[in-house]
GROMACS .gro file of C-alpha atoms in nm:
model
  340
    1UNK     CA    1  -2.684  -1.372  -3.314
    2UNK     CA    2  -2.765  -1.685  -3.133
    3UNK     CA    3  -2.511  -1.902  -3.336
    4UNK     CA    4  -2.209  -1.674  -3.221
    5UNK     CA    5  -2.258  -1.756  -2.853
    6UNK     CA    6  -2.017  -1.868  -2.665
    7UNK     CA    7  -2.230  -1.969  -2.347
    8UNK     CA    8  -2.547  -1.917  -2.320
    9UNK     CA    9  -2.728  -1.918  -1.964
   10UNK     CA   10  -3.055  -1.854  -1.867
   11UNK     CA   11  -3.212  -1.701  -1.518
   12UNK     CA   12  -3.546  -1.681  -1.363
   13UNK     CA   13  -3.644  -1.498  -1.089
   14UNK     CA   14  -3.861  -1.218  -0.990
   15UNK     CA   15  -4.096  -0.990  -0.774
   16UNK     CA   16  -3.859  -0.907  -0.490
   17UNK     CA   17  -3.483  -0.842  -0.468
   18UNK     CA   18  -3.436  -1.145  -0.231
   19UNK     CA   19  -3.528  -1.327  -0.527
   20UNK     CA   20  -3.348  -1.124  -0.822
   21UNK     CA   21  -2.991  -1.009  -0.616
   22UNK     CA   22  -2.862  -1.348  -0.589
   23UNK     CA   23  -2.892  -1.466  -0.951
   24UNK     CA   24  -2.724  -1.072  -1.010
   25UNK     CA   25  -2.438  -1.246  -0.777
   26UNK     CA   26  -2.415  -1.598  -0.950
   27UNK     CA   27  -2.405  -1.381  -1.302
   28UNK     CA   28  -2.095  -1.181  -1.187
   29UNK     CA   29  -1.951  -1.575  -1.154
   30UNK     CA   30  -2.014  -1.637  -1.536
   31UNK     CA   31  -1.750  -1.690  -1.752
   32UNK     CA   32  -1.651  -1.326  -1.926
   33UNK     CA   33  -1.750  -1.429  -2.269
   34UNK     CA   34  -2.110  -1.614  -2.154
   35UNK     CA   35  -2.453  -1.452  -2.253
   36UNK     CA   36  -2.726  -1.405  -1.969
   37UNK     CA   37  -3.091  -1.461  -2.025
   38UNK     CA   38  -3.301  -1.311  -1.743
   39UNK     CA   39  -3.643  -1.383  -1.716
   40UNK     CA   40  -3.835  -1.134  -1.476
   41UNK     CA   41  -4.199  -1.021  -1.369
   42UNK     CA   42  -4.308  -0.699  -1.563
   43UNK     CA   43  -4.306  -0.501  -1.243
   44UNK     CA   44  -4.099  -0.149  -1.223
   45UNK     CA   45  -3.888  -0.307  -0.921
   46UNK     CA   46  -3.747  -0.598  -1.116
   47UNK     CA   47  -3.643  -0.398  -1.414
   48UNK     CA   48  -3.492  -0.113  -1.156
   49UNK     CA   49  -3.295  -0.409  -1.009
   50UNK     CA   50  -3.190  -0.573  -1.346
   51UNK     CA   51  -3.056  -0.311  -1.471
   52UNK     CA   52  -2.776  -0.265  -1.131
   53UNK     CA   53  -2.611  -0.566  -1.341
   54UNK     CA   54  -2.271  -0.448  -1.406
   55UNK     CA   55  -2.237  -0.743  -1.683
   56UNK     CA   56  -2.514  -0.723  -1.999
   57UNK     CA   57  -2.812  -0.893  -1.999
   58UNK     CA   58  -3.148  -0.982  -2.227
   59UNK     CA   59  -3.409  -0.907  -2.006
   60UNK     CA   60  -3.711  -1.081  -2.097
   61UNK     CA   61  -4.013  -0.966  -1.885
   62UNK     CA   62  -4.340  -1.156  -1.848
   63UNK     CA   63  -4.647  -1.054  -1.756
   64UNK     CA   64  -4.689  -1.225  -1.383
   65UNK     CA   65  -4.645  -0.887  -1.154
   66UNK     CA   66  -5.030  -0.865  -1.036
   67UNK     CA   67  -5.196  -0.981  -0.754
   68UNK     CA   68  -5.407  -1.311  -0.772
   69UNK     CA   69  -5.480  -1.336  -0.411
   70UNK     CA   70  -5.852  -1.337  -0.491
   71UNK     CA   71  -6.058  -1.603  -0.645
   72UNK     CA   72  -6.201  -1.419  -0.950
   73UNK     CA   73  -5.870  -1.295  -1.068
   74UNK     CA   74  -5.772  -1.707  -1.101
   75UNK     CA   75  -5.838  -1.753  -1.429
   76UNK     CA   76  -5.648  -1.414  -1.503
   77UNK     CA   77  -5.327  -1.597  -1.362
   78UNK     CA   78  -5.383  -1.894  -1.536
   79UNK     CA   79  -5.377  -1.666  -1.858
   80UNK     CA   80  -5.084  -1.533  -1.762
   81UNK     CA   81  -4.886  -1.826  -1.689
   82UNK     CA   82  -4.992  -1.968  -2.059
   83UNK     CA   83  -4.898  -1.686  -2.217
   84UNK     CA   84  -4.524  -1.658  -2.017
   85UNK     CA   85  -4.468  -2.045  -2.094
   86UNK     CA   86  -4.537  -1.956  -2.469
   87UNK     CA   87  -4.273  -1.694  -2.422
   88UNK     CA   88  -3.994  -1.870  -2.233
   89UNK     CA   89  -4.075  -2.171  -2.507
   90UNK     CA   90  -3.953  -1.950  -2.767
   91UNK     CA   91  -3.670  -1.729  -2.605
   92UNK     CA   92  -3.519  -2.074  -2.507
   93UNK     CA   93  -3.557  -2.252  -2.818
   94UNK     CA   94  -3.387  -1.933  -2.955
   95UNK     CA   95  -3.089  -1.910  -2.758
   96UNK     CA   96  -3.068  -2.228  -2.647
   97UNK     CA   97  -2.933  -2.171  -2.311
   98UNK     CA   98  -2.668  -2.465  -2.151
   99UNK     CA   99  -2.881  -2.414  -1.835
  100UNK     CA  100  -3.191  -2.247  -1.659
  101UNK     CA  101  -3.077  -2.111  -1.296
  102UNK     CA  102  -3.367  -2.005  -1.071
  103UNK     CA  103  -3.403  -1.849  -0.704
  104UNK     CA  104  -3.793  -1.983  -0.754
  105UNK     CA  105  -4.114  -1.777  -0.708
  106UNK     CA  106  -4.424  -1.787  -0.909
  107UNK     CA  107  -4.220  -1.589  -1.225
  108UNK     CA  108  -3.971  -1.916  -1.253
  109UNK     CA  109  -4.280  -2.172  -1.267
  110UNK     CA  110  -4.381  -2.119  -1.610
  111UNK     CA  111  -3.998  -2.034  -1.692
  112UNK     CA  112  -3.869  -2.402  -1.553
  113UNK     CA  113  -4.172  -2.594  -1.747
  114UNK     CA  114  -4.051  -2.427  -2.049
  115UNK     CA  115  -3.725  -2.582  -1.982
  116UNK     CA  116  -3.788  -2.929  -1.874
  117UNK     CA  117  -3.986  -2.951  -2.220
  118UNK     CA  118  -3.691  -2.860  -2.403
  119UNK     CA  119  -3.474  -3.133  -2.199
  120UNK     CA  120  -3.253  -2.772  -2.108
  121UNK     CA  121  -3.096  -2.861  -1.734
  122UNK     CA  122  -3.265  -2.681  -1.466
  123UNK     CA  123  -3.066  -2.551  -1.103
  124UNK     CA  124  -3.278  -2.484  -0.844
  125UNK     CA  125  -3.122  -2.219  -0.528
  126UNK     CA  126  -3.347  -2.246  -0.255
  127UNK     CA  127  -3.198  -1.974  -0.028
  128UNK     CA  128  -3.479  -2.001   0.268
  129UNK     CA  129  -3.482  -2.178   0.545
  130UNK     CA  130  -3.818  -2.373   0.418
  131UNK     CA  131  -3.909  -2.384   0.080
  132UNK     CA  132  -4.190  -2.204  -0.097
  133UNK     CA  133  -4.470  -2.354  -0.270
  134UNK     CA  134  -4.340  -2.272  -0.586
  135UNK     CA  135  -3.957  -2.396  -0.533
  136UNK     CA  136  -4.100  -2.730  -0.431
  137UNK     CA  137  -4.325  -2.760  -0.737
  138UNK     CA  138  -3.995  -2.694  -0.934
  139UNK     CA  139  -3.792  -2.918  -0.737
  140UNK     CA  140  -3.969  -3.226  -0.901
  141UNK     CA  141  -3.819  -3.072  -1.247
  142UNK     CA  142  -3.444  -2.956  -1.096
  143UNK     CA  143  -3.183  -3.145  -1.208
  144UNK     CA  144  -2.991  -2.990  -0.924
  145UNK     CA  145  -3.119  -2.823  -0.629
  146UNK     CA  146  -2.835  -2.603  -0.396
  147UNK     CA  147  -2.980  -2.503  -0.040
  148UNK     CA  148  -2.804  -2.213   0.202
  149UNK     CA  149  -2.943  -2.391   0.498
  150UNK     CA  150  -2.860  -2.735   0.579
  151UNK     CA  151  -3.175  -2.797   0.747
  152UNK     CA  152  -3.360  -2.724   0.397
  153UNK     CA  153  -3.243  -3.042   0.250
  154UNK     CA  154  -3.454  -3.272   0.424
  155UNK     CA  155  -3.747  -3.116   0.224
  156UNK     CA  156  -3.600  -3.254  -0.118
  157UNK     CA  157  -3.586  -3.615   0.014
  158UNK     CA  158  -3.445  -3.832  -0.263
  159UNK     CA  159  -3.309  -3.534  -0.517
  160UNK     CA  160  -2.963  -3.437  -0.544
  161UNK     CA  161  -2.899  -3.133  -0.324
  162UNK     CA  162  -2.597  -2.939  -0.176
  163UNK     CA  163  -2.518  -2.704   0.099
  164UNK     CA  164  -2.399  -2.403  -0.071
  165UNK     CA  165  -2.322  -2.029   0.062
  166UNK     CA  166  -2.563  -1.803  -0.005
  167UNK     CA  167  -2.474  -1.633  -0.336
  168UNK     CA  168  -2.328  -1.263  -0.228
  169UNK     CA  169  -2.272  -0.952  -0.434
  170UNK     CA  170  -1.927  -0.907  -0.177
  171UNK     CA  171  -1.617  -1.002  -0.174
  172UNK     CA  172  -1.434  -0.956   0.124
  173UNK     CA  173  -1.092  -0.901  -0.012
  174UNK     CA  174  -1.239  -0.606  -0.206
  175UNK     CA  175  -1.401  -0.459   0.070
  176UNK     CA  176  -1.180  -0.208   0.224
  177UNK     CA  177  -1.513   0.063   0.372
  178UNK     CA  178  -1.479   0.149   0.708
  179UNK     CA  179  -1.747   0.257   0.960
  180UNK     CA  180  -1.533   0.565   0.971
  181UNK     CA  181  -1.586   0.584   0.547
  182UNK     CA  182  -1.947   0.477   0.563
  183UNK     CA  183  -2.064   0.747   0.778
  184UNK     CA  184  -1.877   1.009   0.576
  185UNK     CA  185  -2.036   0.902   0.243
  186UNK     CA  186  -2.365   0.943   0.375
  187UNK     CA  187  -2.260   1.215   0.598
  188UNK     CA  188  -2.364   1.125   0.965
  189UNK     CA  189  -2.196   1.168   1.269
  190UNK     CA  190  -1.935   0.937   1.376
  191UNK     CA  191  -1.989   0.992   1.743
  192UNK     CA  192  -2.393   0.924   1.729
  193UNK     CA  193  -2.543   0.560   1.736
  194UNK     CA  194  -2.706   0.467   1.387
  195UNK     CA  195  -2.984   0.237   1.372
  196UNK     CA  196  -3.027   0.072   1.051
  197UNK     CA  197  -3.407  -0.035   0.940
  198UNK     CA  198  -3.424  -0.208   0.647
  199UNK     CA  199  -3.729  -0.363   0.523
  200UNK     CA  200  -3.610  -0.496   0.211
  201UNK     CA  201  -3.656  -0.423  -0.163
  202UNK     CA  202  -4.012  -0.386  -0.127
  203UNK     CA  203  -3.979  -0.203   0.216
  204UNK     CA  204  -4.206  -0.323   0.497
  205UNK     CA  205  -4.514  -0.074   0.674
  206UNK     CA  206  -4.495  -0.202   1.017
  207UNK     CA  207  -4.118  -0.203   1.030
  208UNK     CA  208  -4.141   0.161   0.963
  209UNK     CA  209  -4.452   0.267   1.207
  210UNK     CA  210  -4.193   0.138   1.459
  211UNK     CA  211  -3.976   0.456   1.394
  212UNK     CA  212  -4.186   0.640   1.653
  213UNK     CA  213  -4.156   0.420   1.921
  214UNK     CA  214  -3.788   0.454   1.908
  215UNK     CA  215  -3.748   0.773   1.883
  216UNK     CA  216  -3.950   0.822   2.164
  217UNK     CA  217  -3.769   0.566   2.393
  218UNK     CA  218  -3.439   0.630   2.299
  219UNK     CA  219  -3.492   0.989   2.276
  220UNK     CA  220  -3.302   1.255   2.030
  221UNK     CA  221  -2.948   1.116   2.083
  222UNK     CA  222  -2.967   0.859   1.815
  223UNK     CA  223  -2.888   0.831   1.410
  224UNK     CA  224  -3.163   0.635   1.169
  225UNK     CA  225  -3.124   0.535   0.827
  226UNK     CA  226  -3.454   0.435   0.689
  227UNK     CA  227  -3.529   0.202   0.446
  228UNK     CA  228  -3.892   0.303   0.380
  229UNK     CA  229  -3.991   0.119   0.038
  230UNK     CA  230  -4.169   0.250  -0.237
  231UNK     CA  231  -4.533   0.160  -0.099
  232UNK     CA  232  -4.525   0.424   0.237
  233UNK     CA  233  -4.621   0.779   0.073
  234UNK     CA  234  -4.525   0.890   0.485
  235UNK     CA  235  -4.263   1.173   0.433
  236UNK     CA  236  -4.012   1.005   0.678
  237UNK     CA  237  -3.767   1.265   0.604
  238UNK     CA  238  -4.005   1.560   0.745
  239UNK     CA  239  -4.074   1.346   1.049
  240UNK     CA  240  -3.721   1.271   1.139
  241UNK     CA  241  -3.619   1.663   1.081
  242UNK     CA  242  -3.929   1.769   1.305
  243UNK     CA  243  -3.799   1.535   1.566
  244UNK     CA  244  -3.449   1.659   1.554
  245UNK     CA  245  -3.297   1.359   1.435
  246UNK     CA  246  -3.031   1.294   1.250
  247UNK     CA  247  -3.159   1.089   0.983
  248UNK     CA  248  -3.057   0.918   0.588
  249UNK     CA  249  -3.405   0.796   0.410
  250UNK     CA  250  -3.451   0.605   0.119
  251UNK     CA  251  -3.680   0.372  -0.095
  252UNK     CA  252  -3.419   0.152  -0.242
  253UNK     CA  253  -3.084   0.167  -0.316
  254UNK     CA  254  -2.856  -0.165  -0.489
  255UNK     CA  255  -2.550  -0.016  -0.331
  256UNK     CA  256  -2.667  -0.064   0.037
  257UNK     CA  257  -2.301  -0.148   0.163
  258UNK     CA  258  -2.258   0.237   0.338
  259UNK     CA  259  -2.582   0.188   0.504
  260UNK     CA  260  -2.508  -0.115   0.675
  261UNK     CA  261  -2.142  -0.054   0.713
  262UNK     CA  262  -2.238   0.275   0.865
  263UNK     CA  263  -2.492   0.101   1.140
  264UNK     CA  264  -2.423  -0.001   1.522
  265UNK     CA  265  -2.736  -0.177   1.497
  266UNK     CA  266  -3.009  -0.304   1.260
  267UNK     CA  267  -3.344  -0.371   1.279
  268UNK     CA  268  -3.448  -0.599   0.992
  269UNK     CA  269  -3.718  -0.868   0.798
  270UNK     CA  270  -3.614  -1.218   0.779
  271UNK     CA  271  -3.565  -1.212   0.454
  272UNK     CA  272  -3.249  -1.440   0.349
  273UNK     CA  273  -3.067  -1.196   0.148
  274UNK     CA  274  -3.098  -0.952   0.422
  275UNK     CA  275  -2.978  -1.203   0.724
  276UNK     CA  276  -2.691  -1.319   0.522
  277UNK     CA  277  -2.565  -0.986   0.403
  278UNK     CA  278  -2.588  -0.879   0.765
  279UNK     CA  279  -2.418  -1.156   0.915
  280UNK     CA  280  -2.176  -1.092   0.629
  281UNK     CA  281  -2.072  -0.799   0.754
  282UNK     CA  282  -2.134  -0.905   1.152
  283UNK     CA  283  -2.380  -0.669   1.255
  284UNK     CA  284  -2.581  -0.705   1.540
  285UNK     CA  285  -2.960  -0.710   1.416
  286UNK     CA  286  -3.321  -0.731   1.562
  287UNK     CA  287  -3.515  -1.014   1.383
  288UNK     CA  288  -3.860  -0.927   1.289
  289UNK     CA  289  -3.992  -1.153   1.082
  290UNK     CA  290  -4.282  -1.165   0.866
  291UNK     CA  291  -4.553  -1.407   0.963
  292UNK     CA  292  -4.870  -1.538   0.818
  293UNK     CA  293  -4.741  -1.653   0.528
  294UNK     CA  294  -4.839  -1.977   0.421
  295UNK     CA  295  -4.461  -2.136   0.468
  296UNK     CA  296  -4.373  -1.906   0.759
  297UNK     CA  297  -4.004  -1.956   0.610
  298UNK     CA  298  -3.906  -1.598   0.755
  299UNK     CA  299  -3.993  -1.742   1.125
  300UNK     CA  300  -3.816  -2.003   1.039
  301UNK     CA  301  -3.491  -1.828   0.883
  302UNK     CA  302  -3.475  -1.628   1.194
  303UNK     CA  303  -3.492  -1.856   1.463
  304UNK     CA  304  -3.192  -2.065   1.241
  305UNK     CA  305  -2.962  -1.785   1.243
  306UNK     CA  306  -3.055  -1.703   1.593
  307UNK     CA  307  -2.951  -2.023   1.672
  308UNK     CA  308  -2.612  -2.031   1.444
  309UNK     CA  309  -2.530  -1.642   1.542
  310UNK     CA  310  -2.679  -1.585   1.900
  311UNK     CA  311  -2.402  -1.273   1.954
  312UNK     CA  312  -2.550  -1.113   1.666
  313UNK     CA  313  -2.918  -1.208   1.563
  314UNK     CA  314  -3.201  -1.129   1.858
  315UNK     CA  315  -3.578  -1.249   1.700
  316UNK     CA  316  -3.858  -1.068   1.802
  317UNK     CA  317  -4.182  -1.161   1.705
  318UNK     CA  318  -4.559  -0.943   1.685
  319UNK     CA  319  -4.748  -1.276   1.737
  320UNK     CA  320  -4.537  -1.372   2.061
  321UNK     CA  321  -4.446  -1.075   2.222
  322UNK     CA  322  -4.693  -0.841   2.398
  323UNK     CA  323  -4.656  -0.467   2.312
  324UNK     CA  324  -4.389  -0.585   2.073
  325UNK     CA  325  -4.276  -0.230   1.959
  326UNK     CA  326  -4.209  -0.181   2.283
  327UNK     CA  327  -3.935  -0.475   2.365
  328UNK     CA  328  -3.810  -0.397   2.029
  329UNK     CA  329  -3.763  -0.001   2.111
  330UNK     CA  330  -3.603  -0.150   2.483
  331UNK     CA  331  -3.398  -0.388   2.279
  332UNK     CA  332  -3.233  -0.083   2.034
  333UNK     CA  333  -3.213   0.136   2.340
  334UNK     CA  334  -2.995  -0.164   2.557
  335UNK     CA  335  -2.772  -0.247   2.251
  336UNK     CA  336  -2.698   0.082   2.192
  337UNK     CA  337  -2.686   0.293   2.527
  338UNK     CA  338  -2.562  -0.014   2.708
  339UNK     CA  339  -2.522   0.101   3.114
  340UNK     CA  340  -2.167   0.071   3.236
   0.00000   0.00000   0.00000
């Protein structure tokens, strides 16, 4: 019963691992006797990620997993936001959390509005170099804002902000896996260079398409770990086998540590979570930011990381470099097979 709960903390995030996984890292820092109420969308990915938590969570799914990108779906969006607000209002009233923590996104808006109405303190974690529209709206409701890129502070002028480390799931003291251990786990050779193509929890069709160009330029003397995501139905494992390439293909895996530790080089998008994880493990990476979004936060993330860690990060943009797939393939070849 709610009355027996010593401490209750609510979270709101959803629709991507980049929003959800940092919240799970923050949950690990909670007192052992605390109770967690977690609002997400009703997308299958959200449920899959929440189920990986090592701490018990009361999971509340809100009807916000749909795409509302066309004008005739806007009334549906309003309806779903209203339903989500009412669900959130009741759950927050029942569990009476001492605060609400969010990493932003559409899912967080109705929950934060409900918390604001109930005078529940709101803490916003802005993980990107440029805040999204949802985060900027929520910032007016938040009691405190935490940013992981110092440049993001000026977007929240006159508000209570602090620069904090990105909330990672890993502890360096506890992390004792070596590169050889990782390669043994995923059954790849220790003698052949390994490239990790990592499109994030939802995958990236554009990054996936790079694989064929890379294999053509680098030849068979390469091993590939490929996170394809759920949306790509192409049989990449069969294709790698047909090319004589040793590979490990997967859609999503909560324990991505062995894949990162085994790799010599990583190709990735510029989600803040992916970048901070790779820097944490000191992995050289080719960052191909997703472009065209309203705020272009991935482009800002990519250049911020390249500026801070030039020895590890190389940015390649499809919209700037002609034949970018060939550019990326040549960078891969140069880094994995340097001329001595």
